[in-house]
Amino acid sequence: MSKEMVTALANLEKEKGIKQSVVIEALEAALVSAYKRNYGQAQNVEVEFNERKGDIHVYAVKKVVEEVEDDQLQVSLADALQINRAYELDDEIRFEVTPKNFGRIAAQTAKQVIMQRVREAEREVIYEKYSQYLDEMVTGEVARRDNRYVYVDLGGVEAVMSKQDQIPGEQYEPHDHIKVYVTKVEYSGRGPQIFVSRSHEGLLKRLFEQEIPEIYDGTVEIMSVAREAGDRAKVAVRSNNPDIDAVGTCVGPRGQRIQTIVNELHGENMDVIEWEDDDAEFISNALNPAEVIDVLFNEEEENSCIVIVPDYQLSLAIGKRGQNARLAAKLTNYKIDIKSETDAAEFVEEDDEEEVVAVADSATEVESSADESTVDENVLESESNNDSDEE
């Protein structure tokens, strides 16, 4: 080894940000293993790297004992005293055992250690970089695909997109540039793994922020999102400025803003609705475009309600394959039971009849109790008269 190694370590720290002390520590540990492989002894061996000269020395550490049983691990007290009169029992003495050809082995080992540390450092940099992008939208280039994943090049690192994170019906071809949402960043033995999505609701939020300045600066706020990727989505927004219309701001002049988002998602239908503090109004808005007559809340079950709509709008409120109702329920976090006006009237009548029957049954029980009381009084009166006759 030479001063070239010291220079190389200094450059490594400057260019890659890898501290010399970290590399030297790893190098010394690797050289101990190399010494064991080549010379069959390492359990009491230490390797020391001279940072100033670049020299490497190997030492065998031996314990001072009264009687030597293993000369590779122990040295007698008599021999130790010949080296230095200050040695005592149980002291440890280092003997240099650097082999003549160990420089070549050290050079090869140093190269491997440095390459490994460089790779680890690059992985750590990538991990730190993309950890900051967690829950954010980034643009990548489709690299390739297989039966499990679409691989997206984010610039120096390859992210993976699973099937459930892909938009149904979208085709991803090599060199396509797509916007993706970073859902997870993990660090494993193989380095950082980045997971991205096109179907996540977070991607829709970030697209709104990108296309609508009022959402980015907080003037208009996204309160809730419900999405069935590739088909339809509902976004509830509210304005923090009474002079600004939240829905109109998101839609934009002649629908230009919302159309840009729809185009990015390849035709996914978008409903932008007004968020309301009143749950009944919010639920009514969430079922847009259907008209709502009334919202009845279930007092026995939390976050549950019955929504009454005109007979001719029942199918519109429910939506194709129940999609409109399903998205509205997810958007409002309510269990929604939709009934037509006719069915709701029958439902109310049945409830009224049940109440009438219950009241009637209760009255019958009271009357029956009164009759029993009368009978008891007659019996008592009869018994009293019999007693009087006997007297």
Short mmCIF file of N, CA, C and O in Angstrom, two decimals, residues 32 35 39-48 57-64 70-75 83 87 91-99:
data_model
loop_
_atom_site.label_atom_id
_atom_site.label_comp_id
_atom_site.label_asym_id
_atom_site.label_seq_id
_atom_site.Cartn_x
_atom_site.Cartn_y
_atom_site.Cartn_z
N VAL A 32 -8.76 -8.44 7.97
CA VAL A 32 -8.71 -9.52 8.97
C VAL A 32 -9.28 -10.80 8.36
O VAL A 32 -8.71 -11.89 8.50
N TYR A 35 -6.82 -12.15 5.78
CA TYR A 35 -5.68 -12.81 6.44
C TYR A 35 -6.08 -14.22 6.88
O TYR A 35 -5.31 -15.18 6.74
N TYR A 39 -4.09 -17.27 5.49
CA TYR A 39 -3.08 -17.77 6.42
C TYR A 39 -3.68 -18.59 7.56
O TYR A 39 -2.96 -19.04 8.44
N GLY A 40 -4.97 -18.78 7.54
CA GLY A 40 -5.61 -19.70 8.48
C GLY A 40 -5.61 -19.25 9.92
O GLY A 40 -5.78 -20.06 10.82
N GLN A 41 -5.39 -17.99 10.19
CA GLN A 41 -5.38 -17.52 11.57
C GLN A 41 -5.89 -16.08 11.62
O GLN A 41 -5.36 -15.20 10.97
N ALA A 42 -6.94 -15.86 12.40
CA ALA A 42 -7.45 -14.50 12.50
C ALA A 42 -8.13 -14.22 13.82
O ALA A 42 -8.52 -13.08 14.09
N GLN A 43 -8.27 -15.23 14.69
CA GLN A 43 -9.04 -15.01 15.90
C GLN A 43 -8.36 -14.03 16.86
O GLN A 43 -9.00 -13.42 17.70
N ASN A 44 -7.04 -13.87 16.75
CA ASN A 44 -6.35 -12.91 17.62
C ASN A 44 -5.54 -11.91 16.80
O ASN A 44 -4.55 -11.36 17.26
N VAL A 45 -6.02 -11.66 15.57
CA VAL A 45 -5.27 -10.79 14.65
C VAL A 45 -5.94 -9.41 14.57
O VAL A 45 -7.16 -9.30 14.53
N GLU A 46 -5.12 -8.38 14.52
CA GLU A 46 -5.59 -7.01 14.30
C GLU A 46 -4.86 -6.43 13.11
O GLU A 46 -3.68 -6.71 12.89
N VAL A 47 -5.57 -5.64 12.32
CA VAL A 47 -4.97 -4.97 11.17
C VAL A 47 -5.03 -3.47 11.41
O VAL A 47 -6.08 -2.93 11.82
N GLU A 48 -3.94 -2.81 11.14
CA GLU A 48 -3.86 -1.36 11.37
C GLU A 48 -3.43 -0.66 10.10
O GLU A 48 -2.45 -1.04 9.47
N HIS A 57 -0.31 -2.83 8.54
CA HIS A 57 0.43 -3.77 9.38
C HIS A 57 -0.54 -4.74 10.04
O HIS A 57 -1.65 -4.36 10.43
N VAL A 58 -0.08 -6.01 10.14
CA VAL A 58 -0.90 -7.05 10.77
C VAL A 58 -0.21 -7.44 12.08
O VAL A 58 1.00 -7.66 12.13
N TYR A 59 -1.02 -7.51 13.15
CA TYR A 59 -0.49 -7.85 14.46
C TYR A 59 -1.23 -9.05 15.03
O TYR A 59 -2.47 -9.15 14.89
N ALA A 60 -0.46 -9.94 15.68
CA ALA A 60 -1.06 -11.05 16.42
C ALA A 60 -1.08 -10.63 17.90
O ALA A 60 -0.05 -10.24 18.46
N VAL A 61 -2.24 -10.72 18.50
CA VAL A 61 -2.39 -10.30 19.90
C VAL A 61 -2.31 -11.55 20.77
O VAL A 61 -3.12 -12.48 20.62
N LYS A 62 -1.33 -11.55 21.71
CA LYS A 62 -1.13 -12.71 22.59
C LYS A 62 -1.26 -12.29 24.05
O LYS A 62 -0.87 -11.19 24.43
N LYS A 63 -1.79 -13.21 24.82
CA LYS A 63 -2.02 -12.96 26.24
C LYS A 63 -0.86 -13.51 27.08
O LYS A 63 -0.37 -14.62 26.81
N VAL A 64 -0.44 -12.74 28.07
CA VAL A 64 0.67 -13.15 28.94
C VAL A 64 0.15 -14.15 29.97
O VAL A 64 -0.80 -13.86 30.70
N ASP A 70 -1.00 -22.56 24.12
CA ASP A 70 -1.20 -22.32 22.68
C ASP A 70 -0.32 -21.14 22.30
O ASP A 70 -0.62 -19.98 22.64
N ASP A 71 0.78 -21.41 21.59
CA ASP A 71 1.74 -20.35 21.30
C ASP A 71 1.23 -19.32 20.30
O ASP A 71 1.82 -18.25 20.12
N GLN A 72 0.09 -19.62 19.62
CA GLN A 72 -0.48 -18.64 18.70
C GLN A 72 -1.31 -17.60 19.45
O GLN A 72 -1.51 -16.49 18.96
N LEU A 73 -1.77 -17.98 20.62
CA LEU A 73 -2.63 -17.10 21.39
C LEU A 73 -1.97 -16.60 22.68
O LEU A 73 -2.45 -15.62 23.26
N GLN A 74 -0.92 -17.25 23.10
CA GLN A 74 -0.35 -16.94 24.41
C GLN A 74 1.17 -16.74 24.32
O GLN A 74 1.83 -17.23 23.40
N VAL A 75 1.70 -16.00 25.31
CA VAL A 75 3.15 -15.82 25.46
C VAL A 75 3.46 -15.95 26.95
O VAL A 75 2.69 -15.51 27.81
N ILE A 83 10.83 -8.68 26.81
CA ILE A 83 10.44 -7.61 25.89
C ILE A 83 10.31 -6.29 26.65
O ILE A 83 10.81 -5.25 26.23
N TYR A 87 5.56 -5.78 31.87
CA TYR A 87 4.44 -6.70 31.57
C TYR A 87 4.09 -7.55 32.80
O TYR A 87 4.98 -7.94 33.57
N ASP A 91 -1.78 -9.48 30.70
CA ASP A 91 -1.59 -8.39 29.75
C ASP A 91 -1.62 -8.94 28.32
O ASP A 91 -1.44 -10.14 28.10
N GLU A 92 -1.87 -8.06 27.36
CA GLU A 92 -1.89 -8.46 25.95
C GLU A 92 -0.76 -7.75 25.22
O GLU A 92 -0.54 -6.55 25.40
N ILE A 93 -0.05 -8.52 24.39
CA ILE A 93 1.08 -7.98 23.64
C ILE A 93 0.82 -8.18 22.14
O ILE A 93 0.37 -9.23 21.72
N ARG A 94 1.13 -7.13 21.37
CA ARG A 94 0.95 -7.22 19.92
C ARG A 94 2.29 -7.51 19.25
O ARG A 94 3.28 -6.81 19.47
N PHE A 95 2.28 -8.57 18.42
CA PHE A 95 3.46 -8.95 17.64
C PHE A 95 3.14 -8.76 16.17
O PHE A 95 2.12 -9.27 15.68
N GLU A 96 3.99 -8.02 15.46
CA GLU A 96 3.72 -7.82 14.04
C GLU A 96 3.99 -9.10 13.27
O GLU A 96 5.05 -9.71 13.39
N VAL A 97 2.97 -9.49 12.46
CA VAL A 97 3.08 -10.73 11.67
C VAL A 97 2.72 -10.45 10.21
O VAL A 97 2.18 -11.32 9.52
N THR A 98 3.00 -9.24 9.75
CA THR A 98 2.63 -8.87 8.39
C THR A 98 3.37 -9.73 7.38
O THR A 98 4.61 -9.71 7.32
N PRO A 99 2.67 -10.53 6.57
CA PRO A 99 3.35 -11.37 5.56
C PRO A 99 3.99 -10.50 4.48
O PRO A 99 3.56 -9.38 4.22
#
